[in-house]
Amino acid sequence: QSPVPGDFGEIHLAPATLEPLAGFSVEARVLSREDYALGRESDLSPTDLALGWGRMREDDVLDRLHIDQSNRWYHYRWEGVAPIPVGEIVRSSANMHMIPASPEAAKQLARVREGDRVRIDGWLVEADAPDGWRWRSSTTREDSGSGACEVVYVCSISRQ
């Protein structure tokens, strides 16, 4: 994460205005992908990516986890002993709601598949609609559960 420049303003989209909370870059592995067409959030974010970094990118760890997504949540479980400490799983993975910043970013996002290694650059944002609806990104890696997902305005995403 990086600070938002003082002269960087709001991003106005049809469904909501986005307020940048922090600059964002990550190199990660795609643990799971889920596309959405229904629900208010899908007007902004048609895709969620569950991403892992650090040891959550390694095959020997991922082979021992069962990972899935549903209803804008990312779930993991294991049998027996966890492959790495649970706190490390929390700090090294997250479900991210992706808002493409351009048609090109949308095309790049459409190509991403589970197992890909990706670099994503953009902004963590809060979306505010005129009727009072809000959707705010987490800005910490120490959280889990409701409100812990990142809401990412994706300027670029590349497969490595």
PDB file of C-alpha atoms in Angstrom, residues 40-154:
ATOM      1  CA  ARG A  40     -25.561  -4.305  -6.467  1.00  0.00           C
ATOM      2  CA  GLU A  41     -21.860  -4.977  -6.070  1.00  0.00           C
ATOM      3  CA  SER A  42     -21.679  -6.636  -9.501  1.00  0.00           C
ATOM      4  CA  ASP A  43     -22.449  -3.276 -11.139  1.00  0.00           C
ATOM      5  CA  LEU A  44     -18.975  -2.221 -10.002  1.00  0.00           C
ATOM      6  CA  SER A  45     -17.139  -5.490  -9.468  1.00  0.00           C
ATOM      7  CA  PRO A  46     -17.997  -8.393 -11.769  1.00  0.00           C
ATOM      8  CA  THR A  47     -15.167 -10.563 -10.416  1.00  0.00           C
ATOM      9  CA  ASP A  48     -13.683 -11.544  -7.070  1.00  0.00           C
ATOM     10  CA  LEU A  49     -10.216 -13.033  -6.859  1.00  0.00           C
ATOM     11  CA  ALA A  50      -9.004 -14.908  -3.799  1.00  0.00           C
ATOM     12  CA  LEU A  51      -5.284 -14.144  -3.789  1.00  0.00           C
ATOM     13  CA  GLY A  52      -2.338 -15.538  -1.856  1.00  0.00           C
ATOM     14  CA  TRP A  53       1.183 -14.216  -1.356  1.00  0.00           C
ATOM     15  CA  GLY A  54       4.159 -15.343   0.707  1.00  0.00           C
ATOM     16  CA  ARG A  55       3.803 -19.050   1.526  1.00  0.00           C
ATOM     17  CA  MET A  56       0.184 -18.916   0.319  1.00  0.00           C
ATOM     18  CA  ARG A  57       1.661 -19.024  -3.205  1.00  0.00           C
ATOM     19  CA  GLU A  58       3.438 -22.366  -2.645  1.00  0.00           C
ATOM     20  CA  ASP A  59       2.128 -25.634  -4.074  1.00  0.00           C
ATOM     21  CA  ASP A  60       2.951 -27.668  -0.951  1.00  0.00           C
ATOM     22  CA  VAL A  61       0.767 -25.332   1.146  1.00  0.00           C
ATOM     23  CA  LEU A  62      -2.060 -24.999  -1.391  1.00  0.00           C
ATOM     24  CA  ASP A  63      -2.180 -28.760  -2.017  1.00  0.00           C
ATOM     25  CA  ARG A  64      -3.269 -29.199   1.621  1.00  0.00           C
ATOM     26  CA  LEU A  65      -6.002 -26.534   1.541  1.00  0.00           C
ATOM     27  CA  HIS A  66      -9.514 -26.710   0.123  1.00  0.00           C
ATOM     28  CA  ILE A  67     -10.356 -23.262  -1.248  1.00  0.00           C
ATOM     29  CA  ASP A  68     -13.634 -21.934  -2.641  1.00  0.00           C
ATOM     30  CA  GLN A  69     -15.633 -18.731  -3.003  1.00  0.00           C
ATOM     31  CA  SER A  70     -19.321 -17.909  -2.774  1.00  0.00           C
ATOM     32  CA  ASN A  71     -21.502 -14.888  -2.053  1.00  0.00           C
ATOM     33  CA  ARG A  72     -18.463 -12.569  -2.133  1.00  0.00           C
ATOM     34  CA  TRP A  73     -16.625 -14.633   0.506  1.00  0.00           C
ATOM     35  CA  TYR A  74     -13.437 -16.697   0.290  1.00  0.00           C
ATOM     36  CA  HIS A  75     -13.311 -19.917   2.323  1.00  0.00           C
ATOM     37  CA  TYR A  76     -10.433 -22.248   3.161  1.00  0.00           C
ATOM     38  CA  ARG A  77     -10.252 -25.433   5.175  1.00  0.00           C
ATOM     39  CA  TRP A  78      -7.895 -28.346   5.688  1.00  0.00           C
ATOM     40  CA  GLU A  79      -7.855 -31.833   7.099  1.00  0.00           C
ATOM     41  CA  GLY A  80      -5.677 -32.660  10.083  1.00  0.00           C
ATOM     42  CA  VAL A  81      -3.060 -30.030  10.887  1.00  0.00           C
ATOM     43  CA  ALA A  82      -3.082 -26.704   9.021  1.00  0.00           C
ATOM     44  CA  PRO A  83      -0.239 -26.528   6.465  1.00  0.00           C
ATOM     45  CA  ILE A  84       0.895 -23.177   7.930  1.00  0.00           C
ATOM     46  CA  PRO A  85      -0.290 -21.252  11.001  1.00  0.00           C
ATOM     47  CA  VAL A  86      -3.826 -19.882  10.638  1.00  0.00           C
ATOM     48  CA  GLY A  87      -2.626 -16.343  11.373  1.00  0.00           C
ATOM     49  CA  GLU A  88      -0.263 -16.612   8.427  1.00  0.00           C
ATOM     50  CA  ILE A  89      -3.107 -17.772   6.168  1.00  0.00           C
ATOM     51  CA  VAL A  90      -5.130 -14.698   7.258  1.00  0.00           C
ATOM     52  CA  ARG A  91      -2.204 -12.279   6.704  1.00  0.00           C
ATOM     53  CA  SER A  92      -1.113 -13.892   3.412  1.00  0.00           C
ATOM     54  CA  SER A  93      -4.403 -14.248   1.552  1.00  0.00           C
ATOM     55  CA  ALA A  94      -7.584 -12.324   0.908  1.00  0.00           C
ATOM     56  CA  ASN A  95     -10.717 -12.110  -1.168  1.00  0.00           C
ATOM     57  CA  MET A  96     -10.556  -9.047  -3.391  1.00  0.00           C
ATOM     58  CA  HIS A  97     -13.450  -7.394  -5.194  1.00  0.00           C
ATOM     59  CA  MET A  98     -12.086  -6.217  -8.559  1.00  0.00           C
ATOM     60  CA  ILE A  99     -13.386  -3.028 -10.208  1.00  0.00           C
ATOM     61  CA  PRO A 100     -11.822  -2.687 -13.688  1.00  0.00           C
ATOM     62  CA  ALA A 101     -10.637   0.892 -14.327  1.00  0.00           C
ATOM     63  CA  SER A 102     -10.831   0.594 -18.122  1.00  0.00           C
ATOM     64  CA  PRO A 103     -11.908  -1.734 -20.917  1.00  0.00           C
ATOM     65  CA  GLU A 104      -8.285  -2.922 -21.144  1.00  0.00           C
ATOM     66  CA  ALA A 105      -8.191  -3.741 -17.415  1.00  0.00           C
ATOM     67  CA  ALA A 106     -11.489  -5.624 -17.850  1.00  0.00           C
ATOM     68  CA  LYS A 107      -9.943  -7.676 -20.689  1.00  0.00           C
ATOM     69  CA  GLN A 108      -6.859  -8.434 -18.587  1.00  0.00           C
ATOM     70  CA  LEU A 109      -9.060  -9.474 -15.655  1.00  0.00           C
ATOM     71  CA  ALA A 110     -11.164 -11.744 -17.891  1.00  0.00           C
ATOM     72  CA  ARG A 111      -8.027 -13.733 -18.824  1.00  0.00           C
ATOM     73  CA  VAL A 112      -7.018 -14.493 -15.229  1.00  0.00           C
ATOM     74  CA  ARG A 113      -7.535 -18.066 -14.035  1.00  0.00           C
ATOM     75  CA  GLU A 114      -7.071 -20.019 -10.827  1.00  0.00           C
ATOM     76  CA  GLY A 115      -3.399 -20.904 -10.351  1.00  0.00           C
ATOM     77  CA  ASP A 116      -2.125 -17.880 -12.287  1.00  0.00           C
ATOM     78  CA  ARG A 117       0.574 -15.705 -10.793  1.00  0.00           C
ATOM     79  CA  VAL A 118      -0.454 -12.089 -11.240  1.00  0.00           C
ATOM     80  CA  ARG A 119       0.619  -8.532 -10.552  1.00  0.00           C
ATOM     81  CA  ILE A 120      -2.191  -6.081  -9.827  1.00  0.00           C
ATOM     82  CA  ASP A 121      -1.775  -2.318  -9.594  1.00  0.00           C
ATOM     83  CA  GLY A 122      -4.511   0.099  -8.628  1.00  0.00           C
ATOM     84  CA  TRP A 123      -6.237   1.660  -5.641  1.00  0.00           C
ATOM     85  CA  LEU A 124      -8.044   0.450  -2.552  1.00  0.00           C
ATOM     86  CA  VAL A 125     -11.313   2.355  -2.574  1.00  0.00           C
ATOM     87  CA  GLU A 126     -14.543   3.140  -0.836  1.00  0.00           C
ATOM     88  CA  ALA A 127     -17.609   3.218  -3.084  1.00  0.00           C
ATOM     89  CA  ASP A 128     -20.386   5.649  -2.168  1.00  0.00           C
ATOM     90  CA  ALA A 129     -23.717   5.723  -4.027  1.00  0.00           C
ATOM     91  CA  PRO A 130     -26.111   8.694  -4.000  1.00  0.00           C
ATOM     92  CA  ASP A 131     -28.686   6.725  -1.969  1.00  0.00           C
ATOM     93  CA  GLY A 132     -26.231   6.165   0.914  1.00  0.00           C
ATOM     94  CA  TRP A 133     -25.017   2.663  -0.002  1.00  0.00           C
ATOM     95  CA  ARG A 134     -21.298   2.142   0.790  1.00  0.00           C
ATOM     96  CA  TRP A 135     -18.718  -0.513   0.106  1.00  0.00           C
ATOM     97  CA  ARG A 136     -15.369   0.080   1.843  1.00  0.00           C
ATOM     98  CA  SER A 137     -12.099  -1.736   1.305  1.00  0.00           C
ATOM     99  CA  SER A 138     -10.099  -3.134   4.144  1.00  0.00           C
ATOM    100  CA  THR A 139      -6.720  -1.439   4.443  1.00  0.00           C
ATOM    101  CA  THR A 140      -5.055  -3.922   6.787  1.00  0.00           C
ATOM    102  CA  ARG A 141      -3.874  -7.521   6.455  1.00  0.00           C
ATOM    103  CA  GLU A 142      -4.610  -8.343  10.083  1.00  0.00           C
ATOM    104  CA  ASP A 143      -8.378  -8.728   9.650  1.00  0.00           C
ATOM    105  CA  SER A 144     -10.702 -11.546   8.642  1.00  0.00           C
ATOM    106  CA  GLY A 145     -14.438 -12.034   8.342  1.00  0.00           C
ATOM    107  CA  SER A 146     -17.003  -9.388   7.429  1.00  0.00           C
ATOM    108  CA  GLY A 147     -15.393  -6.198   6.115  1.00  0.00           C
ATOM    109  CA  ALA A 148     -11.970  -7.788   5.626  1.00  0.00           C
ATOM    110  CA  CYS A 149     -12.046  -7.922   1.818  1.00  0.00           C
ATOM    111  CA  GLU A 150     -10.233  -5.452  -0.359  1.00  0.00           C
ATOM    112  CA  VAL A 151     -12.201  -3.405  -2.883  1.00  0.00           C
ATOM    113  CA  VAL A 152      -9.666  -2.763  -5.660  1.00  0.00           C
ATOM    114  CA  TYR A 153      -9.957  -0.288  -8.523  1.00  0.00           C
ATOM    115  CA  VAL A 154      -7.755  -2.208 -10.967  1.00  0.00           C
TER     116      VAL A 154
END
